[in-house]
XYZ file of C-alpha atoms in Angstrom:
464
model
C 25.241 -52.380 40.936
C 28.142 -53.487 38.736
C 29.556 -51.402 35.867
C 32.023 -52.161 33.112
C 33.665 -48.788 33.758
C 33.384 -46.114 36.423
C 34.861 -42.660 35.927
C 35.620 -40.567 39.010
C 35.453 -36.888 38.047
C 33.321 -35.218 35.377
C 35.751 -32.685 33.940
C 36.655 -32.704 30.227
C 38.780 -35.834 30.629
C 36.226 -37.711 32.702
C 33.026 -36.987 30.822
C 34.683 -37.526 27.425
C 36.099 -40.860 28.619
C 32.629 -41.872 29.813
C 31.022 -40.961 26.484
C 33.619 -42.792 24.390
C 33.337 -45.901 26.566
C 29.549 -45.805 26.260
C 29.852 -45.461 22.482
C 31.918 -48.642 22.534
C 29.135 -50.525 24.311
C 30.243 -50.356 27.945
C 27.936 -49.892 30.916
C 29.334 -46.705 32.453
C 28.978 -44.815 35.737
C 30.247 -41.275 36.351
C 30.883 -39.941 39.862
C 31.021 -36.195 40.538
C 31.309 -34.618 43.976
C 29.858 -31.241 42.950
C 26.255 -30.476 42.022
C 27.125 -29.652 38.416
C 29.088 -31.623 35.851
C 32.096 -30.352 33.895
C 34.789 -30.025 36.539
C 37.082 -27.026 36.942
C 37.204 -26.229 33.226
C 33.502 -25.735 32.669
C 32.568 -24.349 36.082
C 35.461 -22.208 37.333
C 38.102 -22.333 34.612
C 38.275 -22.347 30.825
C 34.657 -21.509 30.006
C 33.827 -18.748 32.532
C 37.202 -17.059 32.061
C 36.671 -16.914 28.289
C 33.211 -15.431 28.817
C 34.692 -12.624 30.923
C 37.630 -12.180 28.548
C 35.252 -11.639 25.639
C 33.036 -9.229 27.610
C 36.015 -7.187 28.786
C 37.527 -7.122 25.289
C 34.293 -5.721 23.835
C 34.338 -2.959 26.451
C 37.997 -2.238 25.755
C 37.317 -2.037 22.017
C 34.408 0.332 22.569
C 36.496 2.661 24.728
C 39.773 2.551 22.811
C 39.120 1.426 19.229
C 35.638 2.413 18.089
C 36.589 6.031 17.363
C 39.418 4.896 15.082
C 36.882 2.808 13.170
C 34.703 5.887 12.723
C 32.201 4.767 15.339
C 31.157 7.512 17.699
C 29.414 6.259 20.816
C 28.974 7.554 24.320
C 31.497 6.149 26.734
C 30.060 2.762 27.696
C 29.276 2.000 31.321
C 30.080 -1.297 32.969
C 27.305 -3.261 34.644
C 29.699 -5.647 36.338
C 26.937 -7.644 37.996
C 25.353 -8.294 34.614
C 28.734 -9.264 33.152
C 29.215 -11.838 35.917
C 25.621 -13.050 35.469
C 26.148 -13.578 31.719
C 29.240 -15.598 32.536
C 27.136 -17.694 34.898
C 24.546 -18.337 32.206
C 27.236 -19.461 29.757
C 28.502 -21.891 32.406
C 24.991 -23.185 33.105
C 24.254 -23.795 29.420
C 27.520 -25.698 29.078
C 27.159 -27.838 32.206
C 23.506 -28.563 31.346
C 24.799 -29.735 27.971
C 27.017 -32.289 29.718
C 23.996 -33.570 31.628
C 22.159 -34.027 28.341
C 25.102 -35.958 26.887
C 25.126 -38.291 29.898
C 21.457 -39.122 29.385
C 21.893 -39.477 25.630
C 24.699 -41.999 26.136
C 22.907 -43.812 29.010
C 25.660 -43.015 31.502
C 24.554 -43.241 35.125
C 25.631 -40.210 37.132
C 26.247 -40.357 40.873
C 26.534 -37.131 42.855
C 28.916 -37.561 45.761
C 32.545 -38.136 46.736
C 34.004 -41.315 45.295
C 36.705 -43.301 47.102
C 38.126 -46.811 46.743
C 37.214 -49.650 49.081
C 39.232 -51.990 46.887
C 40.157 -52.036 43.196
C 36.654 -53.108 42.117
C 34.574 -51.444 44.837
C 33.865 -47.719 45.087
C 32.098 -45.951 47.925
C 30.100 -42.828 47.073
C 29.424 -40.372 49.896
C 26.619 -38.025 48.898
C 23.226 -37.291 50.415
C 23.343 -40.961 51.251
C 26.206 -43.418 50.993
C 26.260 -45.971 48.195
C 28.643 -48.693 47.108
C 29.077 -49.767 43.492
C 31.234 -52.362 41.809
C 33.264 -51.694 38.690
C 35.370 -53.924 36.474
C 37.573 -50.980 35.509
C 37.936 -47.418 36.787
C 39.338 -44.155 35.463
C 40.548 -41.531 37.949
C 39.888 -38.083 36.452
C 39.769 -35.964 39.592
C 41.720 -33.010 38.187
C 43.671 -30.402 40.113
C 43.386 -27.584 42.641
C 45.236 -24.243 42.884
C 48.580 -24.416 44.698
C 48.480 -22.711 48.092
C 51.660 -21.370 49.689
C 51.821 -21.776 53.476
C 53.039 -18.230 54.168
C 50.168 -16.605 52.253
C 46.987 -15.704 54.117
C 44.227 -16.959 51.807
C 41.027 -15.340 52.992
C 39.309 -15.861 49.590
C 38.047 -12.286 49.805
C 41.107 -10.112 49.238
C 43.701 -12.809 48.618
C 42.081 -15.035 46.029
C 42.526 -17.897 43.576
C 41.164 -18.028 40.036
C 37.875 -19.404 41.407
C 37.144 -16.274 43.456
C 38.472 -14.000 40.685
C 35.548 -15.148 38.533
C 32.997 -14.166 41.182
C 34.144 -10.748 42.402
C 31.452 -8.234 43.337
C 33.484 -5.261 42.106
C 36.251 -4.379 39.692
C 39.552 -4.121 41.595
C 41.270 -0.759 41.731
C 44.691 -2.439 41.858
C 44.944 -6.183 41.251
C 48.248 -7.780 42.201
C 48.817 -11.012 40.283
C 51.337 -13.479 41.663
C 52.356 -15.671 38.736
C 52.970 -14.647 35.123
C 51.581 -17.814 33.587
C 48.403 -18.503 31.659
C 45.821 -18.070 34.434
C 47.378 -14.939 35.888
C 47.678 -13.160 32.540
C 44.180 -14.114 31.393
C 42.416 -12.941 34.548
C 44.735 -9.951 34.835
C 43.700 -9.020 31.295
C 40.012 -9.194 32.184
C 40.356 -6.614 34.933
C 42.972 -4.457 33.192
C 40.567 -3.998 30.269
C 37.847 -2.973 32.706
C 40.060 -0.260 34.195
C 41.988 -1.935 37.006
C 45.655 -1.280 37.606
C 47.411 -4.654 37.317
C 50.841 -5.581 38.680
C 52.319 -8.998 37.902
C 54.932 -10.574 40.166
C 56.754 -13.525 38.536
C 59.657 -15.578 39.899
C 60.963 -16.517 36.423
C 62.704 -14.063 34.101
C 59.909 -14.089 31.492
C 56.155 -14.367 31.169
C 54.466 -17.668 30.190
C 57.798 -19.400 30.932
C 56.683 -22.768 29.526
C 56.321 -21.264 26.028
C 58.870 -19.979 23.529
C 60.741 -16.965 24.909
C 59.719 -14.834 21.915
C 56.077 -15.227 22.926
C 56.689 -14.043 26.475
C 58.697 -11.034 25.330
C 56.051 -9.926 22.841
C 53.287 -10.504 25.384
C 55.093 -8.334 27.918
C 55.528 -5.569 25.344
C 51.836 -5.607 24.417
C 50.519 -5.788 27.974
C 52.800 -2.938 29.045
C 51.010 -0.775 26.468
C 47.748 -1.703 28.183
C 49.083 -0.524 31.535
C 50.362 -3.734 33.102
C 53.339 -3.422 35.445
C 55.773 -6.321 35.719
C 58.143 -7.462 38.447
C 60.072 -10.369 36.897
C 62.731 -12.449 38.664
C 60.998 -11.444 41.879
C 60.405 -13.773 44.823
C 57.318 -13.252 46.971
C 58.123 -13.344 50.690
C 54.755 -12.539 52.267
C 51.167 -11.616 51.442
C 49.074 -10.067 54.196
C 45.616 -8.549 54.379
C 45.392 -5.267 56.257
C 41.773 -4.175 56.343
C 40.714 -3.691 52.718
C 44.314 -3.610 51.495
C 46.665 -6.411 50.508
C 50.385 -5.921 51.110
C 52.799 -8.063 49.102
C 56.441 -8.076 50.104
C 58.992 -9.542 47.729
C 62.688 -9.585 46.839
C 63.724 -8.443 43.356
C 66.573 -9.770 41.181
C 69.058 -7.449 42.885
C 68.087 -8.646 46.357
C 66.187 -5.450 47.130
C 62.903 -5.620 49.046
C 59.826 -4.613 47.073
C 56.467 -3.728 48.618
C 53.300 -3.655 46.534
C 49.891 -2.614 47.821
C 46.546 -3.337 46.171
C 42.942 -4.071 47.046
C 43.013 -7.643 45.655
C 45.749 -10.230 45.149
C 45.294 -13.135 42.751
C 47.617 -16.048 43.490
C 48.086 -18.134 40.350
C 51.356 -19.997 40.768
C 50.144 -23.313 39.446
C 47.895 -26.225 40.287
C 48.403 -29.513 42.119
C 46.914 -32.944 41.382
C 43.769 -33.568 43.416
C 43.801 -37.059 44.915
C 42.661 -36.126 48.435
C 40.632 -38.773 50.312
C 40.526 -40.986 47.228
C 41.983 -43.859 49.298
C 44.026 -44.774 46.247
C 47.391 -45.332 47.910
C 45.736 -47.558 50.501
C 44.747 -50.031 47.772
C 48.215 -50.068 46.213
C 48.269 -46.958 44.039
C 51.478 -44.963 43.731
C 52.130 -41.208 43.590
C 55.323 -39.516 42.429
C 57.238 -36.800 44.287
C 54.871 -34.116 42.921
C 51.750 -35.943 44.056
C 50.846 -37.148 40.571
C 49.466 -40.636 40.035
C 52.041 -42.884 38.402
C 50.857 -44.586 35.205
C 52.392 -46.751 32.482
C 52.330 -46.158 28.713
C 48.661 -47.234 28.640
C 47.805 -44.804 31.466
C 47.155 -47.736 33.799
C 48.167 -47.244 37.435
C 50.000 -49.655 39.694
C 46.608 -51.178 40.471
C 45.457 -53.413 37.623
C 42.275 -52.161 35.976
C 42.522 -48.638 37.411
C 43.606 -45.892 35.023
C 44.301 -42.178 35.520
C 44.071 -39.233 33.125
C 44.335 -35.457 32.986
C 45.719 -33.193 35.691
C 46.308 -36.034 38.176
C 49.090 -37.506 36.016
C 52.241 -36.056 34.476
C 52.081 -33.627 31.576
C 50.492 -30.279 30.825
C 47.359 -29.469 32.803
C 45.154 -28.822 29.788
C 41.520 -29.762 29.214
C 42.169 -31.028 25.698
C 45.097 -33.163 26.900
C 42.736 -34.793 29.403
C 40.158 -35.356 26.648
C 42.689 -37.120 24.439
C 43.697 -39.312 27.356
C 40.069 -40.100 28.158
C 39.462 -41.322 24.619
C 42.788 -43.181 24.677
C 41.898 -45.193 27.793
C 38.331 -45.939 26.669
C 39.626 -47.275 23.353
C 42.578 -49.118 24.882
C 40.455 -51.105 27.321
C 38.218 -52.047 24.399
C 41.097 -53.564 22.454
C 41.851 -50.676 20.099
C 45.310 -49.203 19.433
C 45.057 -45.433 20.032
C 48.029 -43.096 20.317
C 48.823 -39.656 21.702
C 51.764 -37.499 20.633
C 52.191 -35.339 23.730
C 54.539 -32.964 21.926
C 51.679 -32.032 19.593
C 49.140 -30.963 22.207
C 48.886 -27.184 21.773
C 48.975 -24.662 24.582
C 46.979 -21.414 24.428
C 46.763 -18.155 26.370
C 43.469 -16.351 25.731
C 44.662 -12.808 26.264
C 44.347 -10.405 23.345
C 46.400 -10.898 21.327
C 46.127 -14.622 21.939
C 49.186 -16.837 22.292
C 49.315 -20.394 20.960
C 52.158 -22.865 20.770
C 52.799 -26.447 19.657
C 55.901 -28.568 19.280
C 59.414 -27.653 20.344
C 60.420 -24.212 21.572
C 63.658 -22.654 20.343
C 65.158 -23.108 23.815
C 64.429 -26.841 23.724
C 66.045 -27.246 20.312
C 69.136 -25.378 21.455
C 69.396 -27.478 24.610
C 69.090 -30.712 22.604
C 71.686 -29.388 20.111
C 69.363 -30.117 17.213
C 70.171 -28.187 14.046
C 67.196 -26.015 13.132
C 66.193 -22.951 11.186
C 63.633 -20.332 12.162
C 61.304 -18.085 10.238
C 58.929 -15.447 11.549
C 56.384 -13.040 10.152
C 54.860 -10.046 11.984
C 51.129 -9.379 11.885
C 52.014 -5.742 11.255
C 52.766 -6.861 7.671
C 49.397 -8.655 7.312
C 46.681 -6.876 5.335
C 43.961 -8.662 7.321
C 45.520 -7.627 10.614
C 45.784 -4.008 9.507
C 42.134 -4.026 8.462
C 41.094 -5.112 11.945
C 43.731 -3.011 13.731
C 45.229 -6.139 15.293
C 48.841 -5.629 14.269
C 50.632 -6.793 17.421
C 52.366 -10.155 17.390
C 53.994 -12.614 15.028
C 54.125 -16.200 13.802
C 57.333 -18.123 14.430
C 58.081 -21.447 12.729
C 60.958 -23.760 13.625
C 62.058 -26.438 11.143
C 64.770 -29.094 10.981
C 67.821 -27.641 9.238
C 68.362 -30.703 7.026
C 64.889 -32.189 6.407
C 62.808 -28.972 6.713
C 60.291 -30.875 8.892
C 58.318 -28.437 11.064
C 59.390 -28.887 14.679
C 57.492 -26.070 16.349
C 54.974 -23.323 15.671
C 54.456 -20.363 17.977
C 51.900 -17.611 17.405
C 51.059 -14.446 19.282
C 48.387 -12.483 17.486
C 44.694 -12.303 16.572
C 42.908 -15.685 16.580
C 46.125 -17.533 17.394
C 44.098 -20.095 19.353
C 42.232 -21.138 16.225
C 45.195 -20.902 13.867
C 47.486 -23.179 15.881
C 45.516 -26.182 14.614
C 47.239 -25.719 11.240
C 50.536 -26.313 12.999
C 49.150 -29.369 14.819
C 47.874 -30.924 11.581
C 51.120 -30.152 9.749
C 53.247 -31.687 12.458
C 51.014 -34.759 12.903
C 51.635 -35.482 9.217
C 55.305 -34.466 9.530
C 54.961 -31.721 6.949
C 57.901 -29.537 5.978
C 57.880 -25.762 6.095
C 58.099 -25.936 2.296
C 54.844 -27.956 2.229
C 52.939 -25.249 4.097
C 54.539 -22.472 2.056
C 53.281 -24.169 -1.142
C 49.676 -24.410 0.085
C 47.216 -21.701 -0.894
C 45.970 -19.646 2.041
C 42.867 -17.498 1.508
C 43.511 -13.768 1.222
C 43.101 -11.715 3.275
C 43.296 -13.904 6.397
C 45.367 -14.000 9.549
C 46.538 -17.497 8.627
C 48.522 -16.112 5.685
C 51.071 -15.160 8.328
C 51.696 -18.883 8.892
C 52.480 -19.367 5.203
C 54.764 -16.331 5.246
C 56.598 -17.591 8.349
C 57.139 -20.939 6.611
C 58.495 -19.094 3.583
C 60.824 -17.200 5.906
C 62.003 -20.506 7.389
C 62.817 -21.920 3.950
C 65.440 -19.589 2.553
C 64.262 -16.268 4.015
C 61.767 -15.749 1.189
C 58.694 -14.221 2.813
C 56.809 -12.335 0.121
C 55.144 -9.539 2.079
C 58.014 -8.152 4.102
């Protein structure tokens, strides 16, 4: 069987690439090694973690906020098994939806492990081996959690994000190694359900890839919820002793720290997954970090083979992979797509949420670019006070001379949804003045964006 395009990997990048190529008239095959489509994001990442985050937030609200709203209820009980089962049903509905989209777009799905025989021949090892031919191929095989050699991963007590979504009980004390997105999100799930949570982070701030102000505010808020933080701390060993996990580390002063808990989540990052793909053997090249090298059109060193998503450089984000999938499908069909990587937003789905797009203040300082900053706290927002979500702020960075918005950073209620205003503004190279002149519905959380833009243009916020 010969295809115009074969996509290896059915995560957000892969299945979106397959759909767009099919829309453009190509005969498309999709290869997935697991039994369900959707990759890490839909099966053991973005979707299931959000399901548990929402369930745990509802419980937390019932326990800690309902009384303040004048709602008197008996203390709710947690049916953790049911919570996990609901998460599983959300995942199933979503992955089934991908299967429907494949049929709708006449994309042929192969279940098995895809590897290259040569640049136009792909072997699929599943229940039975098959070989297909493809004029062009997209590698969208994603990433796997980073494993440190000195850590004993038993996947029972010392776990990755995958196991953290399938626990049989709520931890008494969850130790989280890594203060990035995954660690804080899953730590939040269990903290809200009553677990003690201790975060160990090598950097000097949380979510170190985002603006420092976001990490500082996040730390302040999570401390109120009972989180404990060990920043600038290097993990030396993680060992399982019966039903206890012992983490030994060195703090910023060189002093040894020992932390004991019943579970330890290791979330120090992810690595590109190109194992057994046989890509290098046919001429493909990887960089020092194991990422597939691509040119400006996302084509690899092997003509006709492209790579997208977590296996190439850039942020490991589902929506980044989707944009790249569409980009490649359109490029190979003669269109002229573009991606502005600086305008792909990043989000942390804790509560409050954190969302960021564009340059951080640190980046602007390092590049010696003249800028001005404006911020507005949600504490001054009428909508936020009405919902009792007053933690956080909006921070806007603009060029000092032209007033063009260079970055937008939000920590607060519904930040994940609001960041799109910053993306749109920056795609059209809007100024802070432009946004400050646009009417924002009252009362809404997004008014804080307008106020932050006013603050960035002459310190003229109206409600503070």
